[in-house]
Short mmCIF file of C-alpha atoms in Angstrom, two decimals:
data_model
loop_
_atom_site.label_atom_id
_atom_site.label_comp_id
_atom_site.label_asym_id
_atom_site.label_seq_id
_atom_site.Cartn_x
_atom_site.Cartn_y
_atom_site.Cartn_z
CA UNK P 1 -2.90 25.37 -18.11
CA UNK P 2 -3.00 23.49 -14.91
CA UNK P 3 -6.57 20.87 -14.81
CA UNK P 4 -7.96 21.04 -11.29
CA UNK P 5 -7.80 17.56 -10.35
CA UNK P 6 -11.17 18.40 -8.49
CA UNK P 7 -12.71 17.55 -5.14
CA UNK P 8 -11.71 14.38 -3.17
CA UNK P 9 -14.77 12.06 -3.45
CA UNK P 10 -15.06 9.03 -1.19
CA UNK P 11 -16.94 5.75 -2.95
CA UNK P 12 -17.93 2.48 -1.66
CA UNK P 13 -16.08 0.28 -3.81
CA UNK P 14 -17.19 -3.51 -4.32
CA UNK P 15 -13.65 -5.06 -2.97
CA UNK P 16 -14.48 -3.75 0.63
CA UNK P 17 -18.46 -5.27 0.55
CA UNK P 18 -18.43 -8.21 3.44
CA UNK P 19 -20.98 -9.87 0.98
CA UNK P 20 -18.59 -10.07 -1.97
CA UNK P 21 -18.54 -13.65 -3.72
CA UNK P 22 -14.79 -15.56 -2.44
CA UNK P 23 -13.94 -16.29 -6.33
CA UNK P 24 -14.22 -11.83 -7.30
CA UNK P 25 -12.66 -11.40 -4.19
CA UNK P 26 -9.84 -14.00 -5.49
CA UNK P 27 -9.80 -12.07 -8.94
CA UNK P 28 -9.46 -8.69 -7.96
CA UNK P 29 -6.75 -9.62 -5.43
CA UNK P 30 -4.92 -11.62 -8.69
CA UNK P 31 -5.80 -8.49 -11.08
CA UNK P 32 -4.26 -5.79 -7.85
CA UNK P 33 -1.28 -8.10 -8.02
CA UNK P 34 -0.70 -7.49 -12.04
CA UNK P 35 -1.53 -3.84 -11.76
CA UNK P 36 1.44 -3.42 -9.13
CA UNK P 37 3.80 -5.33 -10.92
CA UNK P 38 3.29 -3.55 -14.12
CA UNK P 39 3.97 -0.42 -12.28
CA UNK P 40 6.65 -1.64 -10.23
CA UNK P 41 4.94 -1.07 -7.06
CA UNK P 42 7.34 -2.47 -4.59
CA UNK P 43 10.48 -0.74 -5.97
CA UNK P 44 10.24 2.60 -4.19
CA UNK P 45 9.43 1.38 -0.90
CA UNK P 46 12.30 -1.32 -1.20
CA UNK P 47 14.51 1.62 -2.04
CA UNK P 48 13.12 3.79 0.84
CA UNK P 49 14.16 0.97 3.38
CA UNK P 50 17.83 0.09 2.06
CA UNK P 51 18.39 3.46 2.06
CA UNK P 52 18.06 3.34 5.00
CA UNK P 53 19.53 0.78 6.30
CA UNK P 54 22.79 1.90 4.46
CA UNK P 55 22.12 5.96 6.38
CA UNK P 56 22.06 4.22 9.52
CA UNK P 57 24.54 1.19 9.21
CA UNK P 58 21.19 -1.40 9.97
CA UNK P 59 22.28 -5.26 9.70
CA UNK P 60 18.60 -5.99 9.39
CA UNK P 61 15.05 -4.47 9.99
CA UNK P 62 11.73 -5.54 10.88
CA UNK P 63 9.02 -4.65 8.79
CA UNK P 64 5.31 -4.85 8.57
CA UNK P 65 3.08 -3.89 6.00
CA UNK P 66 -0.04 -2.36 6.72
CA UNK P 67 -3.31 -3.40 5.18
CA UNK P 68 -1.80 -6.08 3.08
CA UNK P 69 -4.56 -7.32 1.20
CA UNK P 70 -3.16 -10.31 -1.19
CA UNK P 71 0.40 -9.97 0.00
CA UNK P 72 2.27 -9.32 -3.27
CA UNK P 73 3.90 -6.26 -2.22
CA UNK P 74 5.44 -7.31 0.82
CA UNK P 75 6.13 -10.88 -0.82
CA UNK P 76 7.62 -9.04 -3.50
CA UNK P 77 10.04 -6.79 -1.31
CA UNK P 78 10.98 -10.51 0.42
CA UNK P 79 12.09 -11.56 -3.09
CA UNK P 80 14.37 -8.30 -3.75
CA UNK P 81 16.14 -8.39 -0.78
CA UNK P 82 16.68 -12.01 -1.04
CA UNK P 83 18.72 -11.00 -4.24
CA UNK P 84 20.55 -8.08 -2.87
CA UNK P 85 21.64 -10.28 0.25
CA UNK P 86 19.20 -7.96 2.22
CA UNK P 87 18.19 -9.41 5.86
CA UNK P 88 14.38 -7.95 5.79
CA UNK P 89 11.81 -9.80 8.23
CA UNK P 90 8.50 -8.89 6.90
CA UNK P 91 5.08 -9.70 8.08
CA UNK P 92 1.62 -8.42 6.71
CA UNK P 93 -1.76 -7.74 8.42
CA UNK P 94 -5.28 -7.07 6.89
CA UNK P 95 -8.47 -6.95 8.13
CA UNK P 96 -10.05 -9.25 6.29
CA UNK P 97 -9.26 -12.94 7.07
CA UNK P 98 -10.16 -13.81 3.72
CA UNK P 99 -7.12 -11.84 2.44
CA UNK P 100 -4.99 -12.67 4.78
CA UNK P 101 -5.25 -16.33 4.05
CA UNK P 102 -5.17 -15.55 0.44
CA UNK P 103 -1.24 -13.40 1.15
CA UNK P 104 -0.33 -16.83 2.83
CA UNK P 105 -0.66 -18.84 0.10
CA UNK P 106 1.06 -16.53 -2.11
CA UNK P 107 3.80 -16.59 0.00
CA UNK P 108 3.47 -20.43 0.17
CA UNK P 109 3.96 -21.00 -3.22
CA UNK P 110 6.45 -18.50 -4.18
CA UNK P 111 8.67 -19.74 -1.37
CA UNK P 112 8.89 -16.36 0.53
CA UNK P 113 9.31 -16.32 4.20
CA UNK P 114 6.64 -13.45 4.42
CA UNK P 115 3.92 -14.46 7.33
CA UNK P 116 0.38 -12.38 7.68
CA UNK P 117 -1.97 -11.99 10.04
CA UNK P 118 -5.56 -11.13 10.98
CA UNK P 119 -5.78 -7.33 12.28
CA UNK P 120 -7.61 -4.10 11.67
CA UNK P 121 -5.18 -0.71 11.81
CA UNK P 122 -8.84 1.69 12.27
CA UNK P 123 -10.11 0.03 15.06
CA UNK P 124 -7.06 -1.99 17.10
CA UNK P 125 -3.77 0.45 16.22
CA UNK P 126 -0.92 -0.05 15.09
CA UNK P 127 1.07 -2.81 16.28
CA UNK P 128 4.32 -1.80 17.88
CA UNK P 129 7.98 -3.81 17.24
CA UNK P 130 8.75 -3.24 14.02
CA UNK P 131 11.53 -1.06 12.36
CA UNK P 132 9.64 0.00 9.64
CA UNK P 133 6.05 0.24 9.23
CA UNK P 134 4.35 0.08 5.23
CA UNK P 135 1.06 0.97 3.71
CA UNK P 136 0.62 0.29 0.01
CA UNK P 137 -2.82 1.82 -1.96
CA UNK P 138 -4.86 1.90 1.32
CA UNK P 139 -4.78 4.98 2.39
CA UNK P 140 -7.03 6.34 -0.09
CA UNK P 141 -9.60 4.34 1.54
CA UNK P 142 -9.83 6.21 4.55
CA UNK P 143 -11.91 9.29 5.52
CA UNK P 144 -9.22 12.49 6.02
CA UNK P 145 -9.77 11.93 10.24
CA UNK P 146 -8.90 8.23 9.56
CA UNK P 147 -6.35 8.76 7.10
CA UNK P 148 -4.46 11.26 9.69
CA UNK P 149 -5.10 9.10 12.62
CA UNK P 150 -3.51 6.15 10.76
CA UNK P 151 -0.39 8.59 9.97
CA UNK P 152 -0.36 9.46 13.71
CA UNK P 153 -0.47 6.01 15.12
CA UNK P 154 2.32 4.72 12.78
CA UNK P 155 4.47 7.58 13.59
CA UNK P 156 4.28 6.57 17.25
CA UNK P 157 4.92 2.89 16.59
CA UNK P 158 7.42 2.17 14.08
CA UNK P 159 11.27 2.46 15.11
CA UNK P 160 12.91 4.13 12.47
CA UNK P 161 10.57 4.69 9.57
CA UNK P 162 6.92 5.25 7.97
CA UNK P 163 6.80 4.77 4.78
CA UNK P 164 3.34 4.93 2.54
CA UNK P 165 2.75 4.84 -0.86
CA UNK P 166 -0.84 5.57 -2.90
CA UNK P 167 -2.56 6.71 -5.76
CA UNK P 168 -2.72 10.27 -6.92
CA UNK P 169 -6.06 12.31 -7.80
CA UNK P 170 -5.72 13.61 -10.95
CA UNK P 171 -7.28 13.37 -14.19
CA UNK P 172 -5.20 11.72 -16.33
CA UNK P 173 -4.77 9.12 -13.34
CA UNK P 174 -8.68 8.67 -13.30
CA UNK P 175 -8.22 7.82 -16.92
CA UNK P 176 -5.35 5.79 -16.85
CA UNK P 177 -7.30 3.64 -14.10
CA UNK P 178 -10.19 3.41 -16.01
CA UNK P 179 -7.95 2.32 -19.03
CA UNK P 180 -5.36 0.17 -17.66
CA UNK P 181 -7.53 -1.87 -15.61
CA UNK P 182 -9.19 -2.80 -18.45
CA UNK P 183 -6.22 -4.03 -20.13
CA UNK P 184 -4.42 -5.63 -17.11
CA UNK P 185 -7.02 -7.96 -15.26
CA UNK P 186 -10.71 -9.10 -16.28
CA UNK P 187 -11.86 -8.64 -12.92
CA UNK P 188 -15.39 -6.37 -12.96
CA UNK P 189 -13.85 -5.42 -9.37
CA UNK P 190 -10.72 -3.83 -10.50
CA UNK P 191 -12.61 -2.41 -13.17
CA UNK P 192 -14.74 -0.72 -10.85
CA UNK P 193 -12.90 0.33 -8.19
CA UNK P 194 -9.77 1.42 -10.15
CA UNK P 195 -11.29 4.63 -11.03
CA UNK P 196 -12.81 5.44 -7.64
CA UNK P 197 -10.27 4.84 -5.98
CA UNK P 198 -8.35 7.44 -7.88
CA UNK P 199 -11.32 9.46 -7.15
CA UNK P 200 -10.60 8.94 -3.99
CA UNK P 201 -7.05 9.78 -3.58
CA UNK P 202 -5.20 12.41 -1.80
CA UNK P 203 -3.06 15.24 -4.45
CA UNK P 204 0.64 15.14 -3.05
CA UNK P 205 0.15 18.23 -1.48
CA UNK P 206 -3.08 17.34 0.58
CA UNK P 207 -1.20 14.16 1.54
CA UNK P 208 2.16 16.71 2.51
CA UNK P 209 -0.52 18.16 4.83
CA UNK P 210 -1.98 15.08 6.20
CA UNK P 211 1.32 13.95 7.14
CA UNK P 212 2.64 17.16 9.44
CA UNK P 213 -0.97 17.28 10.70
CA UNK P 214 -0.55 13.41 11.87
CA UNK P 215 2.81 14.85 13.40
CA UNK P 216 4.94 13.23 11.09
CA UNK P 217 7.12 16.75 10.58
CA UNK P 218 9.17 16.85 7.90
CA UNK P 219 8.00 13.96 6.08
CA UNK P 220 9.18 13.91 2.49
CA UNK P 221 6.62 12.55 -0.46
CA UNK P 222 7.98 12.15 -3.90
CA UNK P 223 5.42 11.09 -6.93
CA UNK P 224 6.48 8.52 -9.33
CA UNK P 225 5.37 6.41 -12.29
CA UNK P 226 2.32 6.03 -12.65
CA UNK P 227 0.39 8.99 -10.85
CA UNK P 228 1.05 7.14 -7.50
CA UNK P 229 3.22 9.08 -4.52
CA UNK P 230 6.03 7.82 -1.85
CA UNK P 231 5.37 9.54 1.65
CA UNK P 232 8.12 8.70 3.73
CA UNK P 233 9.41 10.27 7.36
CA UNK P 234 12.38 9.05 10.04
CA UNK P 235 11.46 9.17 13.82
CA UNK P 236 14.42 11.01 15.35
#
């Protein structure tokens, strides 16, 4: 018997309030960076873009990760590629300046050549120049004209590639949120939000939809460990 995973339902969650104390804002960005580690967050977007490289014989790509928050997945991809000899020139934007300066430090410290900037993807676009354009566990965030306007916009702007990767609604991922959070950071924010975000998230076929209705035809999404998806699509 297949569980409905029910209705999407859009929350406010505490890590997007303006008013939110600097040291929560610090844990939940520490406790976001655990979470994706543990579930190896960065792995199938690094092996979206050598892939491909390799399909079209690229020496190196440009790459810029939307809505970066603390910066450990696109620090993170800096680090693989540094070990597989990749040449990857990534950059990171967010909207809040808070974050942003938080990714930089991150960066700073882990010696990763990774530089972020101040921007916001709803309301300025999608900057153009890049190879390869990113999102990681933001598009759940976004109303479905937002979340489709987003797709759009970094259809038309990246080179060669989109590729996005979020959480997917379904029960046993609203309890594994609500359970692993727990166990992976102390942060009452990632407690919180973890669930609604799920909540919140698009089933792989509603974000299959989203993506040919943003004109990104063809586009390929593959789920993977743990209840999150991989929405990729090639220009051209």
């Amino acid at each position: 018997m297949i569980i409905s995973p029910g209705a999407r339902r859009l929350e406010p969650e505490v890590m997007d309030r303006p008013d939110l104390e600097e040291s929560r804002h610090h844990d939940a960005l520490h406790g976001l960076a655990r979470i994706n580690l543990w579930s190896r967050a960065a792995a199938p977007l690094f092996n979206a873009v050598t892939k491909l490289m390799h399909d079209k014989s690229l020496p190196s790509v440009r790459i810029l990760d939307l809505a970066s928050g603390g910066g450990d997945v696109p620090v993170r991809l800096w680090h693989m590629a540094r070990r597989r000899a990749l040449r990857l020139e990534i950059e990171g934007c967010d909207v809040s300046a808070r974050a942003v300066e938080f990714a930089r430090r991150r960066a700073e410290r882990s010696g990763a050549k990774v530089s972020f900037f101040t921007h916001d993807v709803v309301n300025e676009g999608v900057p153009a120049g890049y190879d390869i354009l990113t999102c990681s566990l933001y598009l759940h965030h976004l109303s479905d004209p937002n979340a489709q306007a987003l797709l759009a916009r970094m259809g038309r702007s990246a080179g060669h590639m989109v590729a996005v990767d979020d959480l997917r609604r379904s029960p046993m991922g609203i309890a594994l949120a609500a359970a692993g959070t727990r166990l992976l950071t102390r942060s009452d924010v990632v407690h919180t939000d973890g669930p609604r975000s799920v909540r919140a998230a698009f089933t792989v076929e509603e974000a299959k939809e989203l993506g040919e209705r943003a004109g990104l035809h063809g586009c390929a999404i593959r789920p993977h460990w743990p209840f999150r998806f991989l929405l990729t699509w090639r220009k051209g």
